[in-house]
PDB file of C-alpha atoms in Angstrom:
ATOM      1  CA  MET A   1     -71.886  34.281  54.247  1.00 58.00           C
ATOM      2  CA  LEU A   2     -69.662  36.071  51.800  1.00 82.00           C
ATOM      3  CA  TYR A   3     -66.856  34.151  50.214  1.00 93.00           C
ATOM      4  CA  SER A   4     -63.402  34.566  51.717  1.00 96.00           C
ATOM      5  CA  GLU A   5     -60.724  36.470  49.810  1.00 96.00           C
ATOM      6  CA  LYS A   6     -58.953  33.147  49.222  1.00 97.00           C
ATOM      7  CA  VAL A   7     -62.043  31.583  47.655  1.00 97.00           C
ATOM      8  CA  MET A   8     -62.477  34.606  45.388  1.00 97.00           C
ATOM      9  CA  ASP A   9     -58.785  34.593  44.468  1.00 97.00           C
ATOM     10  CA  HIS A  10     -58.797  30.888  43.546  1.00 97.00           C
ATOM     11  CA  PHE A  11     -62.073  31.349  41.641  1.00 96.00           C
ATOM     12  CA  GLU A  12     -60.868  34.384  39.682  1.00 97.00           C
ATOM     13  CA  HIS A  13     -57.289  33.138  39.243  1.00 97.00           C
ATOM     14  CA  PRO A  14     -57.426  29.336  39.500  1.00 97.00           C
ATOM     15  CA  ARG A  15     -54.078  27.542  39.700  1.00 97.00           C
ATOM     16  CA  ASN A  16     -53.146  24.451  37.706  1.00 98.00           C
ATOM     17  CA  VAL A  17     -56.021  24.578  35.227  1.00 98.00           C
ATOM     18  CA  GLY A  18     -55.785  22.324  32.192  1.00 98.00           C
ATOM     19  CA  GLU A  19     -54.943  18.749  31.469  1.00 97.00           C
ATOM     20  CA  ILE A  20     -51.795  16.658  31.460  1.00 98.00           C
ATOM     21  CA  GLU A  21     -51.206  14.581  28.356  1.00 96.00           C
ATOM     22  CA  ASN A  22     -50.297  10.991  29.231  1.00 96.00           C
ATOM     23  CA  ALA A  23     -51.137  11.661  32.873  1.00 98.00           C
ATOM     24  CA  ASP A  24     -50.165   8.911  35.314  1.00 98.00           C
ATOM     25  CA  GLY A  25     -53.568   9.124  36.950  1.00 98.00           C
ATOM     26  CA  VAL A  26     -56.857  10.724  35.940  1.00 98.00           C
ATOM     27  CA  GLY A  27     -59.906  10.927  38.152  1.00 97.00           C
ATOM     28  CA  GLU A  28     -63.303  12.301  37.305  1.00 97.00           C
ATOM     29  CA  VAL A  29     -66.117  12.749  39.772  1.00 96.00           C
ATOM     30  CA  GLY A  30     -69.410  14.531  39.513  1.00 93.00           C
ATOM     31  CA  ASN A  31     -72.321  15.574  41.596  1.00 78.00           C
ATOM     32  CA  PRO A  32     -75.539  14.978  39.645  1.00 75.00           C
ATOM     33  CA  THR A  33     -77.540  17.130  42.073  1.00 76.00           C
ATOM     34  CA  CYS A  34     -75.691  20.395  41.449  1.00 76.00           C
ATOM     35  CA  GLY A  35     -74.101  19.460  38.134  1.00 87.00           C
ATOM     36  CA  ASP A  36     -70.484  20.012  39.172  1.00 92.00           C
ATOM     37  CA  ILE A  37     -67.963  17.824  37.351  1.00 95.00           C
ATOM     38  CA  MET A  38     -64.315  17.706  38.341  1.00 96.00           C
ATOM     39  CA  ARG A  39     -61.434  16.011  36.569  1.00 97.00           C
ATOM     40  CA  MET A  40     -57.949  15.731  38.095  1.00 98.00           C
ATOM     41  CA  TYR A  41     -54.750  14.821  36.243  1.00 98.00           C
ATOM     42  CA  LEU A  42     -51.655  13.633  38.100  1.00 98.00           C
ATOM     43  CA  LYS A  43     -48.034  13.261  37.019  1.00 98.00           C
ATOM     44  CA  ILE A  44     -46.213  11.026  39.481  1.00 98.00           C
ATOM     45  CA  GLU A  45     -42.500  10.278  39.708  1.00 97.00           C
ATOM     46  CA  ASN A  46     -40.970   8.199  42.507  1.00 96.00           C
ATOM     47  CA  ASP A  47     -44.177   8.456  44.547  1.00 96.00           C
ATOM     48  CA  ILE A  48     -44.128  12.285  44.324  1.00 98.00           C
ATOM     49  CA  ILE A  49     -46.865  14.258  42.588  1.00 98.00           C
ATOM     50  CA  THR A  50     -44.679  16.357  40.317  1.00 98.00           C
ATOM     51  CA  ASP A  51     -47.580  17.978  38.487  1.00 98.00           C
ATOM     52  CA  VAL A  52     -51.326  18.213  38.880  1.00 98.00           C
ATOM     53  CA  LYS A  53     -53.945  19.891  36.723  1.00 98.00           C
ATOM     54  CA  PHE A  54     -57.705  20.075  36.856  1.00 98.00           C
ATOM     55  CA  LYS A  55     -60.719  20.848  34.750  1.00 97.00           C
ATOM     56  CA  THR A  56     -63.884  21.702  36.602  1.00 96.00           C
ATOM     57  CA  PHE A  57     -67.310  22.418  35.280  1.00 94.00           C
ATOM     58  CA  GLY A  58     -69.154  24.023  38.129  1.00 92.00           C
ATOM     59  CA  CYS A  59     -69.714  26.916  40.457  1.00 92.00           C
ATOM     60  CA  GLY A  60     -67.096  29.257  41.879  1.00 94.00           C
ATOM     61  CA  SER A  61     -66.731  27.137  45.017  1.00 95.00           C
ATOM     62  CA  ALA A  62     -66.047  24.020  42.950  1.00 95.00           C
ATOM     63  CA  ILE A  63     -63.380  25.832  40.935  1.00 97.00           C
ATOM     64  CA  ALA A  64     -61.804  27.349  44.054  1.00 98.00           C
ATOM     65  CA  SER A  65     -61.838  23.947  45.812  1.00 97.00           C
ATOM     66  CA  SER A  66     -60.176  22.259  42.813  1.00 97.00           C
ATOM     67  CA  SER A  67     -57.557  24.978  42.555  1.00 98.00           C
ATOM     68  CA  MET A  68     -56.704  24.885  46.265  1.00 98.00           C
ATOM     69  CA  ALA A  69     -56.643  21.069  46.344  1.00 98.00           C
ATOM     70  CA  THR A  70     -54.107  20.976  43.493  1.00 98.00           C
ATOM     71  CA  GLU A  71     -51.945  23.511  45.325  1.00 98.00           C
ATOM     72  CA  LEU A  72     -52.096  21.396  48.490  1.00 98.00           C
ATOM     73  CA  ILE A  73     -50.867  18.183  46.811  1.00 98.00           C
ATOM     74  CA  LYS A  74     -48.405  19.506  44.213  1.00 98.00           C
ATOM     75  CA  GLY A  75     -44.895  18.381  45.097  1.00 98.00           C
ATOM     76  CA  LYS A  76     -46.210  16.139  47.858  1.00 98.00           C
ATOM     77  CA  SER A  77     -45.932  12.374  48.227  1.00 98.00           C
ATOM     78  CA  ILE A  78     -48.789  10.043  47.306  1.00 97.00           C
ATOM     79  CA  LYS A  79     -49.140   9.266  51.010  1.00 96.00           C
ATOM     80  CA  GLU A  80     -49.625  12.960  51.812  1.00 97.00           C
ATOM     81  CA  ALA A  81     -52.136  13.328  48.957  1.00 98.00           C
ATOM     82  CA  LEU A  82     -54.085  10.338  50.292  1.00 97.00           C
ATOM     83  CA  GLU A  83     -54.355  12.115  53.645  1.00 96.00           C
ATOM     84  CA  LEU A  84     -55.822  15.285  52.145  1.00 97.00           C
ATOM     85  CA  THR A  85     -59.354  15.797  53.419  1.00 96.00           C
ATOM     86  CA  ASN A  86     -62.082  18.100  52.217  1.00 96.00           C
ATOM     87  CA  LYS A  87     -61.809  19.764  55.651  1.00 97.00           C
ATOM     88  CA  ALA A  88     -58.196  20.718  54.894  1.00 98.00           C
ATOM     89  CA  VAL A  89     -59.314  22.211  51.567  1.00 98.00           C
ATOM     90  CA  VAL A  90     -62.044  24.243  53.303  1.00 98.00           C
ATOM     91  CA  GLU A  91     -59.592  25.454  55.965  1.00 98.00           C
ATOM     92  CA  ALA A  92     -57.020  26.428  53.338  1.00 98.00           C
ATOM     93  CA  LEU A  93     -59.743  28.486  51.617  1.00 98.00           C
ATOM     94  CA  ASP A  94     -60.635  30.169  54.939  1.00 97.00           C
ATOM     95  CA  GLY A  95     -64.029  28.501  54.868  1.00 97.00           C
ATOM     96  CA  LEU A  96     -66.901  27.823  52.488  1.00 96.00           C
ATOM     97  CA  PRO A  97     -70.627  28.381  52.992  1.00 94.00           C
ATOM     98  CA  ALA A  98     -72.286  25.242  54.407  1.00 94.00           C
ATOM     99  CA  ARG A  99     -74.213  24.613  51.187  1.00 92.00           C
ATOM    100  CA  LYS A 100     -70.920  24.642  49.257  1.00 93.00           C
ATOM    101  CA  ILE A 101     -68.980  22.149  51.424  1.00 94.00           C
ATOM    102  CA  HIS A 102     -69.817  19.424  48.884  1.00 92.00           C
ATOM    103  CA  CYS A 103     -67.468  21.201  46.446  1.00 94.00           C
ATOM    104  CA  SER A 104     -64.504  20.461  48.706  1.00 95.00           C
ATOM    105  CA  VAL A 105     -65.668  16.832  49.034  1.00 95.00           C
ATOM    106  CA  LEU A 106     -65.651  16.642  45.239  1.00 95.00           C
ATOM    107  CA  ALA A 107     -62.026  17.861  45.192  1.00 96.00           C
ATOM    108  CA  GLU A 108     -60.981  15.199  47.717  1.00 96.00           C
ATOM    109  CA  ASP A 109     -62.835  12.530  45.718  1.00 96.00           C
ATOM    110  CA  ALA A 110     -61.264  13.636  42.412  1.00 97.00           C
ATOM    111  CA  ILE A 111     -57.758  13.287  43.847  1.00 98.00           C
ATOM    112  CA  LYS A 112     -58.562   9.866  45.284  1.00 97.00           C
ATOM    113  CA  ALA A 113     -60.124   8.747  41.982  1.00 97.00           C
ATOM    114  CA  ALA A 114     -56.972   9.865  40.121  1.00 98.00           C
ATOM    115  CA  LEU A 115     -54.792   7.933  42.577  1.00 98.00           C
ATOM    116  CA  VAL A 116     -56.953   4.804  42.159  1.00 98.00           C
ATOM    117  CA  ASP A 117     -56.459   5.183  38.393  1.00 98.00           C
ATOM    118  CA  TYR A 118     -52.682   5.531  38.871  1.00 98.00           C
ATOM    119  CA  TYR A 119     -52.446   2.372  41.004  1.00 97.00           C
ATOM    120  CA  GLU A 120     -54.649   0.365  38.642  1.00 97.00           C
ATOM    121  CA  LYS A 121     -52.759   1.507  35.510  1.00 97.00           C
ATOM    122  CA  ASN A 122     -49.529   0.371  37.105  1.00 96.00           C
ATOM    123  CA  GLY A 123     -50.920  -2.908  38.437  1.00 96.00           C
ATOM    124  CA  LEU A 124     -50.129  -1.862  41.998  1.00 95.00           C
ATOM    125  CA  GLU A 125     -52.081  -2.858  45.055  1.00 95.00           C
ATOM    126  CA  LEU A 126     -54.288  -0.065  46.322  1.00 95.00           C
ATOM    127  CA  PRO A 127     -53.270   1.445  49.673  1.00 95.00           C
ATOM    128  CA  ASP A 128     -55.772   0.974  52.508  1.00 93.00           C
ATOM    129  CA  GLU A 129     -56.898   4.632  52.267  1.00 92.00           C
ATOM    130  CA  ILE A 130     -58.411   4.024  48.822  1.00 95.00           C
ATOM    131  CA  LYS A 131     -58.949   0.266  48.794  1.00 94.00           C
ATOM    132  CA  ASP A 132     -62.718   0.669  49.129  1.00 92.00           C
ATOM    133  CA  PHE A 133     -62.934   4.118  47.550  1.00 92.00           C
ATOM    134  CA  GLU A 134     -66.347   5.134  46.305  1.00 90.00           C
ATOM    135  CA  PRO A 135     -67.019   8.769  45.418  1.00 86.00           C
ATOM    136  CA  HIS A 136     -69.565  10.344  47.755  1.00 81.00           C
ATOM    137  CA  GLU A 137     -72.998  10.039  46.217  1.00 68.00           C
ATOM    138  CA  GLU A 138     -74.731  12.657  48.289  1.00 55.00           C
ATOM    139  CA  HIS A 139     -72.989  15.943  48.860  1.00 46.00           C
TER     140      HIS A 139
END
């Protein structure tokens, strides 16, 4: 399968690349099998994700998934970000090859890891959606 135009666009022109100094939440996840590493930075004000940046070391699909995921949660509430699934990322990209689906799972996990970090930094109780969060081992 060829990559969709959206995947190519987000790979060639990724949105929200970089890091946020003094981020409210930072999450890093990696997939040892393929070597992709994804780090998400969140700025949160009044339960709204006002800014999000990412740094991804990985293939084009991993970069495109990170880029699209940041676009999908920017300006959204924490609750909406918690509901973001890798399936939504894949759909927003107009699909990914089956062997690259793990890249979208990584993006979902990175956001959740950053939200766990945010709650823990602020001494807040974790919402049910991430109470037992463990990044996916096998992708």
